[in-house]
Protein backbone atom coordinates (compact mmCIF):
# COMPACT_ATOMS: atom_id res chain seq x y z
CA UNK A 1 0.00 0.00 0.00
CA UNK A 2 1.15 3.42 -0.64
CA UNK A 3 0.98 6.32 1.58
CA UNK A 4 -1.61 7.98 -0.47
CA UNK A 5 -3.90 5.15 -0.02
CA UNK A 6 -3.60 5.21 3.74
CA UNK A 7 -4.33 8.87 4.02
CA UNK A 8 -7.67 8.37 2.50
CA UNK A 9 -8.66 6.15 5.37
CA UNK A 10 -10.55 7.67 8.17
CA UNK A 11 -9.07 8.07 11.53
CA UNK A 12 -10.34 5.75 14.22
CA UNK A 13 -12.33 7.77 16.75
CA UNK A 14 -12.76 5.03 19.25
CA UNK A 15 -15.76 3.19 20.55
CA UNK A 16 -19.26 4.63 20.07
CA UNK A 17 -20.81 6.30 23.02
CA UNK A 18 -23.53 4.30 24.73
CA UNK A 19 -27.11 4.85 23.55
CA UNK A 20 -29.33 6.93 25.78
CA UNK A 21 -31.67 4.88 27.90
CA UNK A 22 -35.04 4.08 26.34
CA UNK A 23 -37.97 6.07 27.71
CA UNK A 24 -40.07 4.18 30.16
CA UNK A 25 -43.10 2.67 28.51
CA UNK A 26 -46.41 4.31 29.46
CA UNK A 27 -48.27 2.56 32.20
CA UNK A 28 -50.54 -0.09 30.78
CA UNK A 29 -54.05 1.21 30.04
CA UNK A 30 -56.60 -0.16 32.30
CA UNK A 31 -59.05 -2.02 30.19
CA UNK A 32 -62.68 -1.32 30.94
CA UNK A 33 -64.12 -4.25 32.74
CA UNK A 34 -65.98 -6.48 30.33
CA UNK A 35 -69.25 -6.20 32.26
CA UNK A 36 -69.43 -2.44 31.53
CA UNK A 37 -69.33 -3.06 27.80
CA UNK A 38 -71.96 -5.78 28.09
CA UNK A 39 -74.21 -3.57 30.27
CA UNK A 40 -73.89 -0.65 27.85
CA UNK A 41 -74.80 -2.93 24.94
CA UNK A 42 -77.80 -4.30 26.82
CA UNK A 43 -79.05 -0.79 27.64
CA UNK A 44 -78.65 0.23 23.99
CA UNK A 45 -80.65 -2.81 22.88
CA UNK A 46 -83.44 -2.11 25.37
CA UNK A 47 -83.66 1.57 24.35
CA UNK A 48 -83.70 0.62 20.67
CA UNK A 49 -86.38 -2.01 21.27
CA UNK A 50 -88.58 0.45 23.19
CA UNK A 51 -88.18 3.07 20.48
CA UNK A 52 -89.19 0.60 17.78
CA UNK A 53 -92.18 -0.58 19.82
CA UNK A 54 -93.28 3.00 20.56
CA UNK A 55 -93.04 4.11 16.94
CA UNK A 56 -94.71 1.03 15.42
CA UNK A 57 -97.48 0.30 17.93
CA UNK A 58 -101.02 0.80 16.67
CA UNK A 59 -102.80 3.88 18.00
CA UNK A 60 -105.39 3.44 20.72
CA UNK A 61 -108.81 3.46 18.99
CA UNK A 62 -110.42 5.00 22.08
CA UNK A 63 -108.30 8.13 21.57
CA UNK A 64 -109.74 8.65 18.05
CA UNK A 65 -112.08 11.68 18.21
CA UNK A 66 -113.55 11.15 14.73
CA UNK A 67 -116.56 8.98 15.69
CA UNK A 68 -117.76 11.64 18.14
CA UNK A 69 -117.12 14.38 15.55
CA UNK A 70 -119.23 12.52 12.98
CA UNK A 71 -122.15 12.32 15.42
CA UNK A 72 -121.73 16.01 16.32
CA UNK A 73 -121.74 16.96 12.64
CA UNK A 74 -124.77 14.77 12.00
CA UNK A 75 -126.66 16.46 14.86
CA UNK A 76 -125.69 19.89 13.51
CA UNK A 77 -127.04 18.88 10.08
CA UNK A 78 -130.19 17.56 11.76
CA UNK A 79 -130.71 20.86 13.60
CA UNK A 80 -130.18 22.73 10.32
CA UNK A 81 -132.61 20.29 8.66
CA UNK A 82 -130.03 19.80 5.89
CA UNK A 83 -130.91 16.34 4.55
CA UNK A 84 -128.07 16.21 2.01
CA UNK A 85 -125.51 16.90 4.72
CA UNK A 86 -127.20 14.38 7.06
CA UNK A 87 -126.99 11.71 4.36
CA UNK A 88 -123.28 12.42 3.84
CA UNK A 89 -122.64 11.00 7.34
CA UNK A 90 -124.62 7.79 6.75
CA UNK A 91 -122.88 4.58 5.65
CA UNK A 92 -122.85 4.42 1.84
CA UNK A 93 -125.12 1.45 1.20
CA UNK A 94 -128.34 0.80 -0.69
CA UNK A 95 -130.30 1.68 2.44
CA UNK A 96 -128.92 5.21 2.30
CA UNK A 97 -130.33 5.62 -1.18
CA UNK A 98 -133.65 4.07 -0.14
CA UNK A 99 -134.20 6.25 2.94
CA UNK A 100 -133.21 9.50 1.22
CA UNK A 101 -136.68 10.34 -0.21
CA UNK A 102 -138.44 9.41 3.04
CA UNK A 103 -136.04 11.41 5.15
CA UNK A 104 -136.50 14.43 2.90
CA UNK A 105 -140.29 14.21 3.19
CA UNK A 106 -140.18 13.79 7.01
CA UNK A 107 -137.88 16.77 7.41
CA UNK A 108 -140.43 18.98 5.62
CA UNK A 109 -142.78 18.52 8.60
CA UNK A 110 -140.19 19.55 11.18
CA UNK A 111 -140.17 23.31 11.49
CA UNK A 112 -137.80 23.55 14.46
CA UNK A 113 -135.38 21.13 16.03
CA UNK A 114 -132.88 22.07 18.72
CA UNK A 115 -130.64 19.90 20.93
CA UNK A 116 -129.67 21.38 24.30
CA UNK A 117 -127.21 20.23 26.96
CA UNK A 118 -126.00 17.49 24.68
CA UNK A 119 -123.26 15.16 25.88
CA UNK A 120 -121.32 12.94 23.48
CA UNK A 121 -119.63 9.88 24.94
CA UNK A 122 -117.49 7.39 23.06
CA UNK A 123 -118.65 4.08 24.53
CA UNK A 124 -116.32 1.78 22.63
CA UNK A 125 -114.14 1.66 19.56
CA UNK A 126 -112.32 -1.41 18.27
CA UNK A 127 -110.82 0.39 15.29
CA UNK A 128 -113.57 -0.55 12.84
CA UNK A 129 -116.85 -0.26 14.82
CA UNK A 130 -117.56 2.48 17.36
CA UNK A 131 -120.53 3.40 19.53
CA UNK A 132 -121.25 6.98 20.58
CA UNK A 133 -123.92 7.88 23.11
CA UNK A 134 -125.76 11.18 22.81
CA UNK A 135 -127.75 12.48 25.75
CA UNK A 136 -129.44 15.81 26.23
CA UNK A 137 -132.73 17.54 25.65
CA UNK A 138 -134.43 18.01 22.31
CA UNK A 139 -136.90 20.80 21.57
CA UNK A 140 -139.01 20.33 18.49
CA UNK A 141 -141.88 21.77 16.51
CA UNK A 142 -143.65 19.54 14.00
CA UNK A 143 -146.36 20.76 11.62
CA UNK A 144 -148.59 17.97 10.25
CA UNK A 145 -151.35 20.44 9.58
CA UNK A 146 -151.63 20.71 13.34
CA UNK A 147 -148.58 22.07 15.12
CA UNK A 148 -147.02 19.94 17.85
CA UNK A 149 -144.13 21.16 19.90
CA UNK A 150 -142.42 20.01 22.99
CA UNK A 151 -139.25 19.28 24.84
CA UNK A 152 -138.03 15.90 26.02
CA UNK A 153 -134.89 14.20 27.18
CA UNK A 154 -132.91 12.48 24.49
CA UNK A 155 -130.71 9.40 24.94
CA UNK A 156 -129.53 7.40 21.96
CA UNK A 157 -126.55 5.31 20.90
CA UNK A 158 -125.10 5.65 17.41
CA UNK A 159 -123.16 2.81 15.80
CA UNK A 160 -120.45 3.92 13.41
CA UNK A 161 -118.32 1.95 10.96
CA UNK A 162 -114.89 2.81 9.56
CA UNK A 163 -114.77 2.49 5.76
CA UNK A 164 -111.70 3.46 3.75
CA UNK A 165 -110.45 5.75 6.52
CA UNK A 166 -113.73 7.60 7.17
CA UNK A 167 -116.37 7.01 9.86
CA UNK A 168 -120.04 6.66 8.89
CA UNK A 169 -123.25 6.23 10.87
CA UNK A 170 -124.49 2.68 10.49
CA UNK A 171 -127.43 2.61 12.87
CA UNK A 172 -128.86 4.25 15.94
CA UNK A 173 -131.11 3.37 18.83
CA UNK A 174 -133.93 5.85 18.87
CA UNK A 175 -135.22 6.91 22.26
CA UNK A 176 -138.47 5.35 23.39
CA UNK A 177 -141.53 7.39 22.52
CA UNK A 178 -144.43 8.07 24.79
CA UNK A 179 -147.82 6.72 23.87
CA UNK A 180 -150.37 9.45 23.20
PDB file of C-alpha atoms in Angstrom:
ATOM      1  CA  UNK A   1       0.000   0.000   0.000  1.00  0.00           C
ATOM      2  CA  UNK A   2       1.151   3.418  -0.636  1.00  0.00           C
ATOM      3  CA  UNK A   3       0.983   6.317   1.578  1.00  0.00           C
ATOM      4  CA  UNK A   4      -1.608   7.985  -0.467  1.00  0.00           C
ATOM      5  CA  UNK A   5      -3.903   5.153  -0.016  1.00  0.00           C
ATOM      6  CA  UNK A   6      -3.595   5.208   3.739  1.00  0.00           C
ATOM      7  CA  UNK A   7      -4.330   8.872   4.018  1.00  0.00           C
ATOM      8  CA  UNK A   8      -7.672   8.365   2.505  1.00  0.00           C
ATOM      9  CA  UNK A   9      -8.658   6.151   5.372  1.00  0.00           C
ATOM     10  CA  UNK A  10     -10.546   7.674   8.174  1.00  0.00           C
ATOM     11  CA  UNK A  11      -9.071   8.066  11.528  1.00  0.00           C
ATOM     12  CA  UNK A  12     -10.337   5.748  14.218  1.00  0.00           C
ATOM     13  CA  UNK A  13     -12.327   7.770  16.754  1.00  0.00           C
ATOM     14  CA  UNK A  14     -12.757   5.026  19.253  1.00  0.00           C
ATOM     15  CA  UNK A  15     -15.762   3.188  20.553  1.00  0.00           C
ATOM     16  CA  UNK A  16     -19.257   4.628  20.071  1.00  0.00           C
ATOM     17  CA  UNK A  17     -20.808   6.302  23.020  1.00  0.00           C
ATOM     18  CA  UNK A  18     -23.531   4.298  24.731  1.00  0.00           C
ATOM     19  CA  UNK A  19     -27.114   4.852  23.549  1.00  0.00           C
ATOM     20  CA  UNK A  20     -29.335   6.928  25.781  1.00  0.00           C
ATOM     21  CA  UNK A  21     -31.669   4.876  27.895  1.00  0.00           C
ATOM     22  CA  UNK A  22     -35.042   4.080  26.339  1.00  0.00           C
ATOM     23  CA  UNK A  23     -37.973   6.074  27.713  1.00  0.00           C
ATOM     24  CA  UNK A  24     -40.074   4.184  30.157  1.00  0.00           C
ATOM     25  CA  UNK A  25     -43.097   2.670  28.513  1.00  0.00           C
ATOM     26  CA  UNK A  26     -46.405   4.314  29.459  1.00  0.00           C
ATOM     27  CA  UNK A  27     -48.265   2.557  32.199  1.00  0.00           C
ATOM     28  CA  UNK A  28     -50.545  -0.095  30.776  1.00  0.00           C
ATOM     29  CA  UNK A  29     -54.051   1.211  30.044  1.00  0.00           C
ATOM     30  CA  UNK A  30     -56.599  -0.156  32.299  1.00  0.00           C
ATOM     31  CA  UNK A  31     -59.054  -2.017  30.186  1.00  0.00           C
ATOM     32  CA  UNK A  32     -62.680  -1.320  30.938  1.00  0.00           C
ATOM     33  CA  UNK A  33     -64.116  -4.251  32.738  1.00  0.00           C
ATOM     34  CA  UNK A  34     -65.985  -6.483  30.330  1.00  0.00           C
ATOM     35  CA  UNK A  35     -69.252  -6.200  32.264  1.00  0.00           C
ATOM     36  CA  UNK A  36     -69.430  -2.437  31.533  1.00  0.00           C
ATOM     37  CA  UNK A  37     -69.334  -3.062  27.801  1.00  0.00           C
ATOM     38  CA  UNK A  38     -71.960  -5.779  28.093  1.00  0.00           C
ATOM     39  CA  UNK A  39     -74.206  -3.567  30.273  1.00  0.00           C
ATOM     40  CA  UNK A  40     -73.894  -0.651  27.854  1.00  0.00           C
ATOM     41  CA  UNK A  41     -74.798  -2.927  24.942  1.00  0.00           C
ATOM     42  CA  UNK A  42     -77.799  -4.303  26.816  1.00  0.00           C
ATOM     43  CA  UNK A  43     -79.049  -0.789  27.642  1.00  0.00           C
ATOM     44  CA  UNK A  44     -78.646   0.229  23.991  1.00  0.00           C
ATOM     45  CA  UNK A  45     -80.647  -2.809  22.877  1.00  0.00           C
ATOM     46  CA  UNK A  46     -83.435  -2.107  25.369  1.00  0.00           C
ATOM     47  CA  UNK A  47     -83.661   1.570  24.352  1.00  0.00           C
ATOM     48  CA  UNK A  48     -83.695   0.623  20.669  1.00  0.00           C
ATOM     49  CA  UNK A  49     -86.384  -2.006  21.268  1.00  0.00           C
ATOM     50  CA  UNK A  50     -88.580   0.452  23.194  1.00  0.00           C
ATOM     51  CA  UNK A  51     -88.176   3.070  20.484  1.00  0.00           C
ATOM     52  CA  UNK A  52     -89.188   0.597  17.780  1.00  0.00           C
ATOM     53  CA  UNK A  53     -92.178  -0.581  19.823  1.00  0.00           C
ATOM     54  CA  UNK A  54     -93.277   3.000  20.559  1.00  0.00           C
ATOM     55  CA  UNK A  55     -93.042   4.106  16.938  1.00  0.00           C
ATOM     56  CA  UNK A  56     -94.712   1.031  15.423  1.00  0.00           C
ATOM     57  CA  UNK A  57     -97.481   0.302  17.931  1.00  0.00           C
ATOM     58  CA  UNK A  58    -101.015   0.801  16.665  1.00  0.00           C
ATOM     59  CA  UNK A  59    -102.800   3.876  18.001  1.00  0.00           C
ATOM     60  CA  UNK A  60    -105.394   3.441  20.718  1.00  0.00           C
ATOM     61  CA  UNK A  61    -108.810   3.465  18.994  1.00  0.00           C
ATOM     62  CA  UNK A  62    -110.416   5.005  22.082  1.00  0.00           C
ATOM     63  CA  UNK A  63    -108.305   8.129  21.566  1.00  0.00           C
ATOM     64  CA  UNK A  64    -109.739   8.649  18.053  1.00  0.00           C
ATOM     65  CA  UNK A  65    -112.079  11.681  18.213  1.00  0.00           C
ATOM     66  CA  UNK A  66    -113.549  11.147  14.733  1.00  0.00           C
ATOM     67  CA  UNK A  67    -116.565   8.980  15.688  1.00  0.00           C
ATOM     68  CA  UNK A  68    -117.757  11.645  18.136  1.00  0.00           C
ATOM     69  CA  UNK A  69    -117.121  14.376  15.546  1.00  0.00           C
ATOM     70  CA  UNK A  70    -119.230  12.521  12.977  1.00  0.00           C
ATOM     71  CA  UNK A  71    -122.153  12.324  15.419  1.00  0.00           C
ATOM     72  CA  UNK A  72    -121.731  16.013  16.318  1.00  0.00           C
ATOM     73  CA  UNK A  73    -121.738  16.960  12.636  1.00  0.00           C
ATOM     74  CA  UNK A  74    -124.771  14.772  11.999  1.00  0.00           C
ATOM     75  CA  UNK A  75    -126.662  16.460  14.856  1.00  0.00           C
ATOM     76  CA  UNK A  76    -125.686  19.893  13.508  1.00  0.00           C
ATOM     77  CA  UNK A  77    -127.045  18.882  10.078  1.00  0.00           C
ATOM     78  CA  UNK A  78    -130.192  17.558  11.760  1.00  0.00           C
ATOM     79  CA  UNK A  79    -130.714  20.861  13.603  1.00  0.00           C
ATOM     80  CA  UNK A  80    -130.184  22.731  10.316  1.00  0.00           C
ATOM     81  CA  UNK A  81    -132.609  20.287   8.665  1.00  0.00           C
ATOM     82  CA  UNK A  82    -130.032  19.795   5.892  1.00  0.00           C
ATOM     83  CA  UNK A  83    -130.906  16.339   4.546  1.00  0.00           C
ATOM     84  CA  UNK A  84    -128.066  16.206   2.012  1.00  0.00           C
ATOM     85  CA  UNK A  85    -125.513  16.899   4.722  1.00  0.00           C
ATOM     86  CA  UNK A  86    -127.197  14.384   7.058  1.00  0.00           C
ATOM     87  CA  UNK A  87    -126.994  11.711   4.358  1.00  0.00           C
ATOM     88  CA  UNK A  88    -123.276  12.417   3.841  1.00  0.00           C
ATOM     89  CA  UNK A  89    -122.640  10.997   7.341  1.00  0.00           C
ATOM     90  CA  UNK A  90    -124.615   7.787   6.752  1.00  0.00           C
ATOM     91  CA  UNK A  91    -122.883   4.583   5.650  1.00  0.00           C
ATOM     92  CA  UNK A  92    -122.846   4.420   1.837  1.00  0.00           C
ATOM     93  CA  UNK A  93    -125.120   1.445   1.203  1.00  0.00           C
ATOM     94  CA  UNK A  94    -128.342   0.801  -0.693  1.00  0.00           C
ATOM     95  CA  UNK A  95    -130.304   1.677   2.439  1.00  0.00           C
ATOM     96  CA  UNK A  96    -128.925   5.211   2.297  1.00  0.00           C
ATOM     97  CA  UNK A  97    -130.326   5.618  -1.185  1.00  0.00           C
ATOM     98  CA  UNK A  98    -133.649   4.066  -0.136  1.00  0.00           C
ATOM     99  CA  UNK A  99    -134.196   6.254   2.941  1.00  0.00           C
ATOM    100  CA  UNK A 100    -133.209   9.499   1.216  1.00  0.00           C
ATOM    101  CA  UNK A 101    -136.681  10.343  -0.212  1.00  0.00           C
ATOM    102  CA  UNK A 102    -138.444   9.412   3.040  1.00  0.00           C
ATOM    103  CA  UNK A 103    -136.040  11.410   5.155  1.00  0.00           C
ATOM    104  CA  UNK A 104    -136.502  14.430   2.896  1.00  0.00           C
ATOM    105  CA  UNK A 105    -140.291  14.206   3.194  1.00  0.00           C
ATOM    106  CA  UNK A 106    -140.184  13.794   7.005  1.00  0.00           C
ATOM    107  CA  UNK A 107    -137.883  16.770   7.407  1.00  0.00           C
ATOM    108  CA  UNK A 108    -140.431  18.983   5.616  1.00  0.00           C
ATOM    109  CA  UNK A 109    -142.777  18.517   8.601  1.00  0.00           C
ATOM    110  CA  UNK A 110    -140.194  19.547  11.180  1.00  0.00           C
ATOM    111  CA  UNK A 111    -140.168  23.308  11.488  1.00  0.00           C
ATOM    112  CA  UNK A 112    -137.801  23.547  14.458  1.00  0.00           C
ATOM    113  CA  UNK A 113    -135.377  21.131  16.028  1.00  0.00           C
ATOM    114  CA  UNK A 114    -132.879  22.072  18.718  1.00  0.00           C
ATOM    115  CA  UNK A 115    -130.641  19.901  20.934  1.00  0.00           C
ATOM    116  CA  UNK A 116    -129.670  21.383  24.303  1.00  0.00           C
ATOM    117  CA  UNK A 117    -127.215  20.230  26.964  1.00  0.00           C
ATOM    118  CA  UNK A 118    -126.000  17.487  24.679  1.00  0.00           C
ATOM    119  CA  UNK A 119    -123.261  15.162  25.878  1.00  0.00           C
ATOM    120  CA  UNK A 120    -121.321  12.945  23.479  1.00  0.00           C
ATOM    121  CA  UNK A 121    -119.631   9.878  24.942  1.00  0.00           C
ATOM    122  CA  UNK A 122    -117.490   7.387  23.058  1.00  0.00           C
ATOM    123  CA  UNK A 123    -118.650   4.082  24.533  1.00  0.00           C
ATOM    124  CA  UNK A 124    -116.318   1.782  22.633  1.00  0.00           C
ATOM    125  CA  UNK A 125    -114.142   1.659  19.558  1.00  0.00           C
ATOM    126  CA  UNK A 126    -112.321  -1.410  18.274  1.00  0.00           C
ATOM    127  CA  UNK A 127    -110.821   0.389  15.285  1.00  0.00           C
ATOM    128  CA  UNK A 128    -113.571  -0.555  12.839  1.00  0.00           C
ATOM    129  CA  UNK A 129    -116.848  -0.260  14.816  1.00  0.00           C
ATOM    130  CA  UNK A 130    -117.557   2.478  17.363  1.00  0.00           C
ATOM    131  CA  UNK A 131    -120.533   3.396  19.531  1.00  0.00           C
ATOM    132  CA  UNK A 132    -121.251   6.981  20.576  1.00  0.00           C
ATOM    133  CA  UNK A 133    -123.915   7.875  23.111  1.00  0.00           C
ATOM    134  CA  UNK A 134    -125.761  11.182  22.811  1.00  0.00           C
ATOM    135  CA  UNK A 135    -127.750  12.480  25.754  1.00  0.00           C
ATOM    136  CA  UNK A 136    -129.444  15.808  26.230  1.00  0.00           C
ATOM    137  CA  UNK A 137    -132.734  17.537  25.649  1.00  0.00           C
ATOM    138  CA  UNK A 138    -134.433  18.009  22.315  1.00  0.00           C
ATOM    139  CA  UNK A 139    -136.900  20.796  21.573  1.00  0.00           C
ATOM    140  CA  UNK A 140    -139.011  20.332  18.494  1.00  0.00           C
ATOM    141  CA  UNK A 141    -141.876  21.767  16.508  1.00  0.00           C
ATOM    142  CA  UNK A 142    -143.652  19.543  13.997  1.00  0.00           C
ATOM    143  CA  UNK A 143    -146.355  20.762  11.623  1.00  0.00           C
ATOM    144  CA  UNK A 144    -148.586  17.971  10.248  1.00  0.00           C
ATOM    145  CA  UNK A 145    -151.355  20.444   9.579  1.00  0.00           C
ATOM    146  CA  UNK A 146    -151.629  20.708  13.339  1.00  0.00           C
ATOM    147  CA  UNK A 147    -148.581  22.073  15.119  1.00  0.00           C
ATOM    148  CA  UNK A 148    -147.016  19.937  17.853  1.00  0.00           C
ATOM    149  CA  UNK A 149    -144.129  21.156  19.901  1.00  0.00           C
ATOM    150  CA  UNK A 150    -142.416  20.010  22.990  1.00  0.00           C
ATOM    151  CA  UNK A 151    -139.250  19.277  24.842  1.00  0.00           C
ATOM    152  CA  UNK A 152    -138.033  15.901  26.017  1.00  0.00           C
ATOM    153  CA  UNK A 153    -134.885  14.198  27.181  1.00  0.00           C
ATOM    154  CA  UNK A 154    -132.912  12.484  24.493  1.00  0.00           C
ATOM    155  CA  UNK A 155    -130.706   9.404  24.940  1.00  0.00           C
ATOM    156  CA  UNK A 156    -129.531   7.396  21.962  1.00  0.00           C
ATOM    157  CA  UNK A 157    -126.546   5.308  20.895  1.00  0.00           C
ATOM    158  CA  UNK A 158    -125.100   5.651  17.406  1.00  0.00           C
ATOM    159  CA  UNK A 159    -123.164   2.813  15.795  1.00  0.00           C
ATOM    160  CA  UNK A 160    -120.445   3.924  13.406  1.00  0.00           C
ATOM    161  CA  UNK A 161    -118.325   1.954  10.958  1.00  0.00           C
ATOM    162  CA  UNK A 162    -114.888   2.812   9.555  1.00  0.00           C
ATOM    163  CA  UNK A 163    -114.773   2.491   5.758  1.00  0.00           C
ATOM    164  CA  UNK A 164    -111.696   3.458   3.755  1.00  0.00           C
ATOM    165  CA  UNK A 165    -110.447   5.747   6.522  1.00  0.00           C
ATOM    166  CA  UNK A 166    -113.734   7.601   7.171  1.00  0.00           C
ATOM    167  CA  UNK A 167    -116.366   7.009   9.862  1.00  0.00           C
ATOM    168  CA  UNK A 168    -120.040   6.661   8.894  1.00  0.00           C
ATOM    169  CA  UNK A 169    -123.247   6.227  10.865  1.00  0.00           C
ATOM    170  CA  UNK A 170    -124.485   2.675  10.493  1.00  0.00           C
ATOM    171  CA  UNK A 171    -127.433   2.612  12.869  1.00  0.00           C
ATOM    172  CA  UNK A 172    -128.864   4.248  15.935  1.00  0.00           C
ATOM    173  CA  UNK A 173    -131.112   3.373  18.826  1.00  0.00           C
ATOM    174  CA  UNK A 174    -133.931   5.853  18.866  1.00  0.00           C
ATOM    175  CA  UNK A 175    -135.223   6.914  22.260  1.00  0.00           C
ATOM    176  CA  UNK A 176    -138.471   5.354  23.392  1.00  0.00           C
ATOM    177  CA  UNK A 177    -141.526   7.389  22.516  1.00  0.00           C
ATOM    178  CA  UNK A 178    -144.429   8.071  24.793  1.00  0.00           C
ATOM    179  CA  UNK A 179    -147.825   6.720  23.874  1.00  0.00           C
ATOM    180  CA  UNK A 180    -150.373   9.455  23.204  1.00  0.00           C
TER     181      UNK A 180
END
